[in-house]
Coordinates of C-alpha atoms and ligand atoms in Angstrom, one line a residue:
M1 CA 0.0 0.0 0.0
E2 CA 1.3 3.5 -0.9
N3 CA 3.0 5.2 2.1
L4 CA 0.4 7.7 3.2
D5 CA 2.8 10.6 3.9
Q6 CA 3.9 10.3 0.3
A7 CA 0.2 10.5 -0.8
V8 CA 0.0 13.4 -3.3
I9 CA -2.0 16.2 -1.7
P10 CA -3.3 18.4 -4.5
E11 CA -1.3 21.6 -4.3
F12 CA -4.4 23.6 -4.9
S13 CA -6.3 22.3 -1.7
L14 CA -5.2 25.1 0.6
D15 CA -5.6 27.9 -2.0
R16 CA -8.9 26.3 -3.1
D17 CA -10.3 26.3 0.5
C18 CA -9.5 30.0 0.6
Q19 CA -11.5 30.8 -2.6
T20 CA -14.6 31.7 -0.6
L21 CA -17.8 33.4 -2.0
S22 CA -17.2 36.9 -0.6
Q23 CA -13.7 37.0 -1.9
H24 CA -14.9 35.8 -5.3
V25 CA -17.6 38.4 -5.5
L26 CA -15.2 41.2 -4.8
Q27 CA -12.9 39.9 -7.5
Q28 CA -15.7 40.2 -10.0
F29 CA -15.4 44.0 -9.7
S30 CA -12.2 45.5 -11.1
D31 CA -12.2 48.1 -8.3
F32 CA -13.2 47.9 -4.6
T33 CA -16.0 50.4 -4.9
T34 CA -18.6 50.8 -2.1
Q35 CA -21.0 49.0 -4.4
A36 CA -18.6 46.1 -4.9
Q37 CA -18.1 45.8 -1.1
D38 CA -21.9 46.0 -0.5
I39 CA -22.6 43.3 -3.0
S40 CA -19.9 41.1 -1.6
A41 CA -21.4 41.6 1.9
I42 CA -24.9 40.9 0.7
M43 CA -23.8 37.7 -1.0
N44 CA -22.1 36.7 2.3
R45 CA -25.4 37.2 4.2
I46 CA -27.2 35.1 1.5
A47 CA -24.6 32.4 2.1
L48 CA -25.4 32.5 5.8
A49 CA -29.1 32.2 5.0
A50 CA -28.3 29.2 2.8
K51 CA -26.4 27.5 5.6
L52 CA -29.2 28.0 8.1
V53 CA -31.8 26.6 5.7
S54 CA -29.5 23.7 4.7
R55 CA -29.0 22.8 8.4
R56 CA -32.7 22.9 9.0
L57 CA -33.5 20.7 6.0
S58 CA -30.8 18.2 6.9
R59 CA -32.4 17.7 10.4
A60 CA -36.1 18.4 9.5
G61 CA -37.0 14.7 9.6
L62 CA -35.9 14.5 13.2
M63 CA -37.4 17.8 14.4
A64 CA -41.0 18.2 15.6
G65 CA -42.8 20.9 13.7
A66 CA -40.3 21.3 10.9
L67 CA -42.2 19.6 8.2
G68 CA -45.7 19.6 6.9
F69 CA -48.1 22.4 6.2
T70 CA -48.9 25.5 8.3
G71 CA -52.5 25.3 7.4
E72 CA -52.2 28.8 5.9
T73 CA -52.6 29.9 2.2
N74 CA -50.2 32.5 0.8
V75 CA -50.7 35.4 -1.6
Q76 CA -50.2 32.9 -4.4
G77 CA -53.2 30.9 -3.2
E78 CA -50.9 28.0 -2.4
S79 CA -50.8 26.0 0.8
V80 CA -47.8 27.1 2.8
K81 CA -45.2 24.6 4.2
K82 CA -43.6 25.2 7.6
M83 CA -40.2 25.2 5.8
D84 CA -41.4 28.0 3.5
I85 CA -42.0 30.2 6.6
Y86 CA -38.8 29.2 8.3
A87 CA -36.7 30.0 5.2
N88 CA -38.6 33.2 4.6
D89 CA -37.8 34.4 8.2
V90 CA -34.2 33.3 7.9
F91 CA -33.7 35.8 5.0
I92 CA -35.3 38.5 7.0
S93 CA -33.2 37.8 10.0
V94 CA -29.8 37.7 8.2
F95 CA -30.5 41.2 6.8
K96 CA -31.7 43.0 9.9
R97 CA -29.1 45.3 11.4
S98 CA -26.9 44.6 8.3
G99 CA -27.1 48.1 6.9
L100 CA -27.3 46.4 3.5
V101 CA -30.8 45.6 2.3
C102 CA -33.7 47.9 3.1
R103 CA -36.5 46.0 1.4
L104 CA -37.2 42.3 1.0
A105 CA -39.8 41.0 -1.4
S106 CA -40.7 37.3 -1.1
E107 CA -43.0 34.8 -2.7
E108 CA -44.4 34.2 0.8
M109 CA -45.2 37.9 1.7
E110 CA -48.0 39.9 -0.1
K111 CA -46.1 43.1 0.4
P112 CA -42.4 43.9 0.7
Y113 CA -40.8 43.8 4.1
Y114 CA -39.1 47.0 5.1
I115 CA -36.0 47.3 7.3
P116 CA -36.0 51.0 7.9
E117 CA -32.8 51.1 9.9
N118 CA -31.0 49.9 6.8
C119 CA -32.6 52.2 4.3
P120 CA -30.5 55.4 4.5
V121 CA -27.4 53.4 3.7
G122 CA -28.4 50.1 2.1
R123 CA -30.2 51.0 -1.1
Y124 CA -30.8 47.4 -2.2
T125 CA -33.8 45.2 -2.5
L126 CA -33.6 41.4 -2.2
L127 CA -36.4 39.5 -4.0
Y128 CA -36.5 35.8 -3.2
D129 CA -38.3 32.6 -3.3
P130 CA -37.3 31.1 0.1
I131 CA -38.1 27.5 -0.7
D132 CA -38.6 26.6 -4.3
G133 CA -40.1 23.2 -4.9
S134 CA -41.9 23.0 -1.6
S135 CA -43.8 19.9 -2.8
N136 CA -40.4 18.1 -2.4
V137 CA -39.7 19.2 1.2
D138 CA -41.6 16.4 3.1
I139 CA -40.1 13.7 0.9
N140 CA -36.5 14.7 1.2
L141 CA -36.0 15.5 -2.5
N142 CA -34.1 18.5 -3.8
V143 CA -35.4 22.0 -3.1
G144 CA -33.9 25.4 -3.6
S145 CA -33.9 29.1 -2.8
I146 CA -33.8 31.7 -5.5
F147 CA -32.7 35.3 -5.1
S148 CA -32.5 38.5 -7.2
L149 CA -30.8 41.7 -6.2
R150 CA -32.0 45.1 -7.4
Q151 CA -31.0 48.7 -6.5
Q152 CA -33.8 50.7 -4.8
E153 CA -34.7 53.6 -7.2
G154 CA -36.4 56.6 -5.6
D155 CA -37.6 56.8 -2.0
D156 CA -40.7 54.5 -2.2
L157 CA -42.3 56.7 0.5
D158 CA -45.7 55.2 -0.2
E159 CA -44.3 51.7 0.3
K160 CA -45.8 50.5 -3.0
A161 CA -42.3 49.4 -4.3
Q162 CA -43.3 50.6 -7.8
D163 CA -39.6 50.8 -8.7
L164 CA -39.5 47.0 -8.6
L165 CA -41.9 46.8 -11.6
Q166 CA -39.1 47.0 -14.1
N167 CA -37.6 44.5 -16.5
G168 CA -35.1 41.8 -15.5
D169 CA -32.2 43.7 -17.1
R170 CA -32.3 46.0 -14.0
Q171 CA -31.1 43.1 -11.8
I172 CA -27.7 43.7 -10.2
G173 CA -27.2 40.1 -9.2
A174 CA -29.1 36.8 -9.1
G175 CA -28.6 33.2 -8.1
Y176 CA -29.9 30.2 -6.3
I177 CA -29.0 27.7 -3.7
L178 CA -29.7 24.0 -4.5
Y179 CA -30.2 21.8 -1.4
G180 CA -29.3 18.4 -2.8
P181 CA -26.7 15.8 -1.8
S182 CA -24.5 18.8 -1.4
T183 CA -25.5 22.4 -1.0
V184 CA -24.6 24.4 -4.0
L185 CA -24.8 28.2 -4.5
V186 CA -24.8 29.5 -8.1
Y187 CA -24.6 33.3 -8.7
T188 CA -23.9 36.0 -11.2
V189 CA -23.3 39.7 -10.9
G190 CA -23.3 40.1 -14.6
K191 CA -19.8 38.8 -15.1
G192 CA -20.4 35.1 -15.8
V193 CA -22.0 32.3 -13.7
H194 CA -20.1 30.7 -10.9
S195 CA -20.8 27.8 -8.5
F196 CA -19.8 27.1 -5.0
V197 CA -20.2 24.0 -2.8
L198 CA -20.8 24.3 0.9
D199 CA -18.0 22.5 2.9
P200 CA -19.8 21.7 6.1
S201 CA -16.5 21.1 7.9
L202 CA -15.5 24.7 7.2
G203 CA -18.9 26.3 7.1
E204 CA -17.8 28.0 3.9
F205 CA -19.0 28.0 0.3
I206 CA -15.9 27.0 -1.7
L207 CA -15.5 27.8 -5.4
A208 CA -16.3 24.8 -7.6
E209 CA -16.8 26.1 -11.1
E210 CA -16.2 29.5 -12.8
N211 CA -17.8 30.9 -15.9
I212 CA -20.3 28.0 -16.4
N213 CA -21.5 27.7 -20.0
I214 CA -24.8 26.1 -21.0
P215 CA -24.2 23.8 -24.0
N216 CA -26.1 25.3 -27.0
H217 CA -28.2 22.1 -27.2
G218 CA -28.9 19.3 -24.8
P219 CA -31.0 16.1 -24.7
V220 CA -33.2 17.1 -21.7
Y221 CA -36.7 18.6 -22.0
S222 CA -38.2 19.3 -18.6
L223 CA -41.9 20.1 -18.1
N224 CA -44.9 18.6 -16.3
E225 CA -46.6 16.5 -19.0
G226 CA -49.6 16.1 -16.7
N227 CA -50.7 19.4 -18.0
Y228 CA -50.7 18.2 -21.6
W229 CA -54.3 18.9 -22.3
Q230 CA -54.2 22.3 -20.7
W231 CA -51.5 23.6 -23.0
D232 CA -51.8 25.7 -26.1
E233 CA -51.7 23.5 -29.2
S234 CA -48.2 24.8 -30.0
I235 CA -46.7 23.2 -26.9
R236 CA -48.4 19.9 -27.8
D237 CA -46.8 20.3 -31.3
Y238 CA -43.4 20.6 -29.6
I239 CA -44.0 17.6 -27.3
R240 CA -45.0 15.4 -30.2
Y241 CA -41.8 16.5 -32.0
V242 CA -39.5 15.5 -29.1
H243 CA -41.4 12.2 -28.6
R244 CA -40.9 11.3 -32.2
H245 CA -37.2 12.3 -32.6
E246 CA -34.2 10.5 -31.2
G247 CA -31.9 12.1 -28.8
Y248 CA -34.4 13.6 -26.3
T249 CA -35.0 12.5 -22.7
A250 CA -37.5 13.8 -20.1
R251 CA -36.4 14.9 -16.6
Y252 CA -38.7 16.7 -14.2
S253 CA -38.3 17.0 -10.4
G254 CA -41.1 19.3 -9.5
A255 CA -38.5 21.9 -8.3
L256 CA -37.5 24.5 -10.7
V257 CA -34.0 25.1 -9.2
G258 CA -33.0 21.4 -9.5
D259 CA -34.4 21.1 -13.0
F260 CA -32.7 24.3 -14.1
H261 CA -29.4 23.3 -12.5
R262 CA -29.3 20.1 -14.6
I263 CA -29.9 22.2 -17.7
L264 CA -27.3 24.8 -16.8
L265 CA -24.7 22.0 -16.6
Q266 CA -25.9 19.5 -19.3
G267 CA -28.0 21.6 -21.7
G268 CA -31.6 21.2 -22.7
V269 CA -34.8 23.2 -22.0
F270 CA -37.2 23.7 -19.1
L271 CA -40.7 24.9 -19.8
Y272 CA -43.6 26.0 -17.6
P273 CA -46.1 27.0 -20.3
G274 CA -49.2 29.0 -19.8
T275 CA -52.5 27.1 -20.2
V276 CA -55.7 28.1 -21.9
E277 CA -57.2 29.0 -18.5
K278 CA -54.0 30.6 -17.1
P279 CA -52.1 32.0 -20.0
E280 CA -49.6 33.5 -17.5
G281 CA -48.6 30.0 -16.2
K282 CA -47.4 29.3 -12.7
L283 CA -43.9 30.7 -12.2
R284 CA -43.4 34.1 -10.7
L285 CA -41.4 36.6 -12.7
L286 CA -39.5 38.7 -10.2
Y287 CA -38.1 36.0 -7.9
E288 CA -38.2 32.8 -10.0
S289 CA -38.0 33.4 -13.7
A290 CA -36.1 36.7 -14.0
P291 CA -33.2 35.6 -11.7
L292 CA -32.8 32.3 -13.6
A293 CA -33.1 34.1 -16.9
F294 CA -30.2 36.4 -15.9
L295 CA -28.1 33.3 -15.1
A296 CA -29.2 31.6 -18.3
E297 CA -28.1 34.5 -20.5
Q298 CA -24.9 35.0 -18.5
A299 CA -24.1 31.3 -19.2
G300 CA -24.7 31.7 -22.9
G301 CA -28.3 30.3 -22.8
A302 CA -31.6 31.9 -23.4
A303 CA -34.9 32.5 -21.5
S304 CA -38.2 33.6 -23.0
T305 CA -41.9 33.7 -22.2
G306 CA -42.3 31.7 -25.4
T307 CA -43.0 34.9 -27.4
Q308 CA -40.6 37.5 -26.0
R309 CA -37.2 37.6 -24.2
L310 CA -37.9 37.1 -20.5
L311 CA -35.5 39.8 -19.2
S312 CA -37.3 42.4 -21.3
Y313 CA -40.7 41.7 -19.8
V314 CA -42.0 44.4 -17.6
P315 CA -44.2 43.2 -14.7
Q316 CA -47.5 44.9 -13.8
E317 CA -47.4 43.7 -10.2
L318 CA -45.0 42.2 -7.6
H319 CA -46.2 38.6 -7.9
Q320 CA -46.7 38.6 -11.7
R321 CA -46.5 35.2 -13.3
T322 CA -45.3 34.5 -16.9
P323 CA -44.8 31.4 -18.9
L324 CA -41.2 30.3 -19.0
V325 CA -39.0 28.6 -21.6
I326 CA -35.3 28.5 -20.5
G327 CA -32.1 26.7 -21.3
S328 CA -29.9 26.0 -24.3
T329 CA -30.3 28.6 -27.1
K330 CA -31.1 26.0 -29.8
D331 CA -33.7 24.3 -27.6
V332 CA -35.4 27.5 -26.5
Q333 CA -35.5 28.5 -30.2
L334 CA -37.1 25.2 -31.2
V335 CA -39.9 25.7 -28.7
E336 CA -40.4 29.3 -29.9
S337 CA -40.5 28.0 -33.5
F338 CA -43.5 25.8 -32.7
I339 CA -45.3 28.8 -31.1
Q340 CA -44.6 31.0 -34.1
E341 CA -45.6 28.3 -36.5
R342 CA -48.9 27.7 -34.7
A343 CA -49.6 31.4 -34.6
R344 CA -49.0 31.7 -38.3
H345 CA -51.3 28.7 -39.0
D346 CA -54.1 30.1 -36.8
A347 CA -53.8 33.5 -38.5
E348 CA -54.0 31.9 -42.0
E349 CA -57.1 29.8 -40.8
K350 CA -58.7 33.0 -39.4
A351 CA -58.1 34.8 -42.7
L352 CA -59.9 32.1 -44.6
V353 CA -63.1 32.5 -42.5
Ligands
AHG1 P1 -42.7 26.9 -5.1 O1 -42.4 25.6 -4.3 O2 -41.7 28.0 -4.7 O3 -44.1 27.3 -5.1 O4 -42.3 26.6 -6.6 C1 -42.8 25.4 -7.2 C2 -42.7 25.6 -8.7 C3 -41.4 25.2 -9.3 O5 -40.4 25.0 -8.4 C4 -41.7 24.0 -10.0 O6 -41.0 23.9 -11.3 C5 -43.2 24.0 -10.3 O7 -43.7 24.8 -9.2 C6 -43.8 22.7 -10.3 O8 -45.2 22.9 -10.6 P2 -46.1 21.7 -10.9 O9 -46.2 20.9 -9.7 O10 -47.4 22.3 -11.4 O11 -45.4 20.9 -12.0
MN2 MN1 -40.7 28.5 -6.5
MN3 MN1 -41.5 28.9 -2.9

């Protein structure tokens, strides 16, 4: 057996363990401006929130009152899980007395949460989905948290947060945490997409991959085919195409973050289309689709509503939903081509009447 003290210890291990998230964020900015330091500090607080949620998830099965439903219904009209509320409160707690973020907007809160003591200094708003994929929480399958960082514009004195109703190009940063076999944090501040893995023995997120690129095509298509008869005909046209052509495989976990992460790394497309009854679909723009669209474009992929670029879409209200088609450029374009073809077909039919 090889003599252990001659075992090769990768020379990068010490340096690598020092490539922490806050250091990496600072390096994204060529100068150490106040904004660069703010964003680095904000990302560090998000990492703390991620560690607290990850710890709770890893023990939830052994903790009374951690799993299951609260019995409440949220502004989305959805039943709320106890973990949704716990994670929502974690993000609030990590930003109190931080001087960083003065407004939090969450899937779980009808109106933004203000932290007035931060406002004079911290002119940022964090929008977030505290637990994405809640249906997976009680069965120990992957869930995520999604976040989007915006600059507060104006004073918002009436607390209506109208300045948040702008397109996704206004985002300063975005990312998600994937609570899976390991806890992975993926982020962008507009200079590429980078992933970090939580090292529980250090309590630090350590750099795993820099400048991630989505392949321009991939085999995976990811959507809930249980909605087949509720979709517009154009989406059924697309599904019939991938069913009949070699080289496609279906993957769907019921949690957007996990499904997107697969596509970010391996290529393919995720869809949550609108339906005839609910043309706007299920996913929320400001704290689910827009942050992921920012990541997708930064990684060389694409994101659309099916008919327009997702990051150009201007919401009418805080919890606005839109259809989502996101992933490899060629696969997003393929879905869009079926939507365009069906629209052309319907227009021609209409003209004949
Ligand atoms: P959330 O748990 O934050 O409400 O998000 C759930 C979303 C998304 O994560 C997932 O892709 C989608 O809901 C699944 O919806 P269906 O169960 O209708 O497929
Ligand atoms: Mn969600
Ligand atoms: Mn959620």
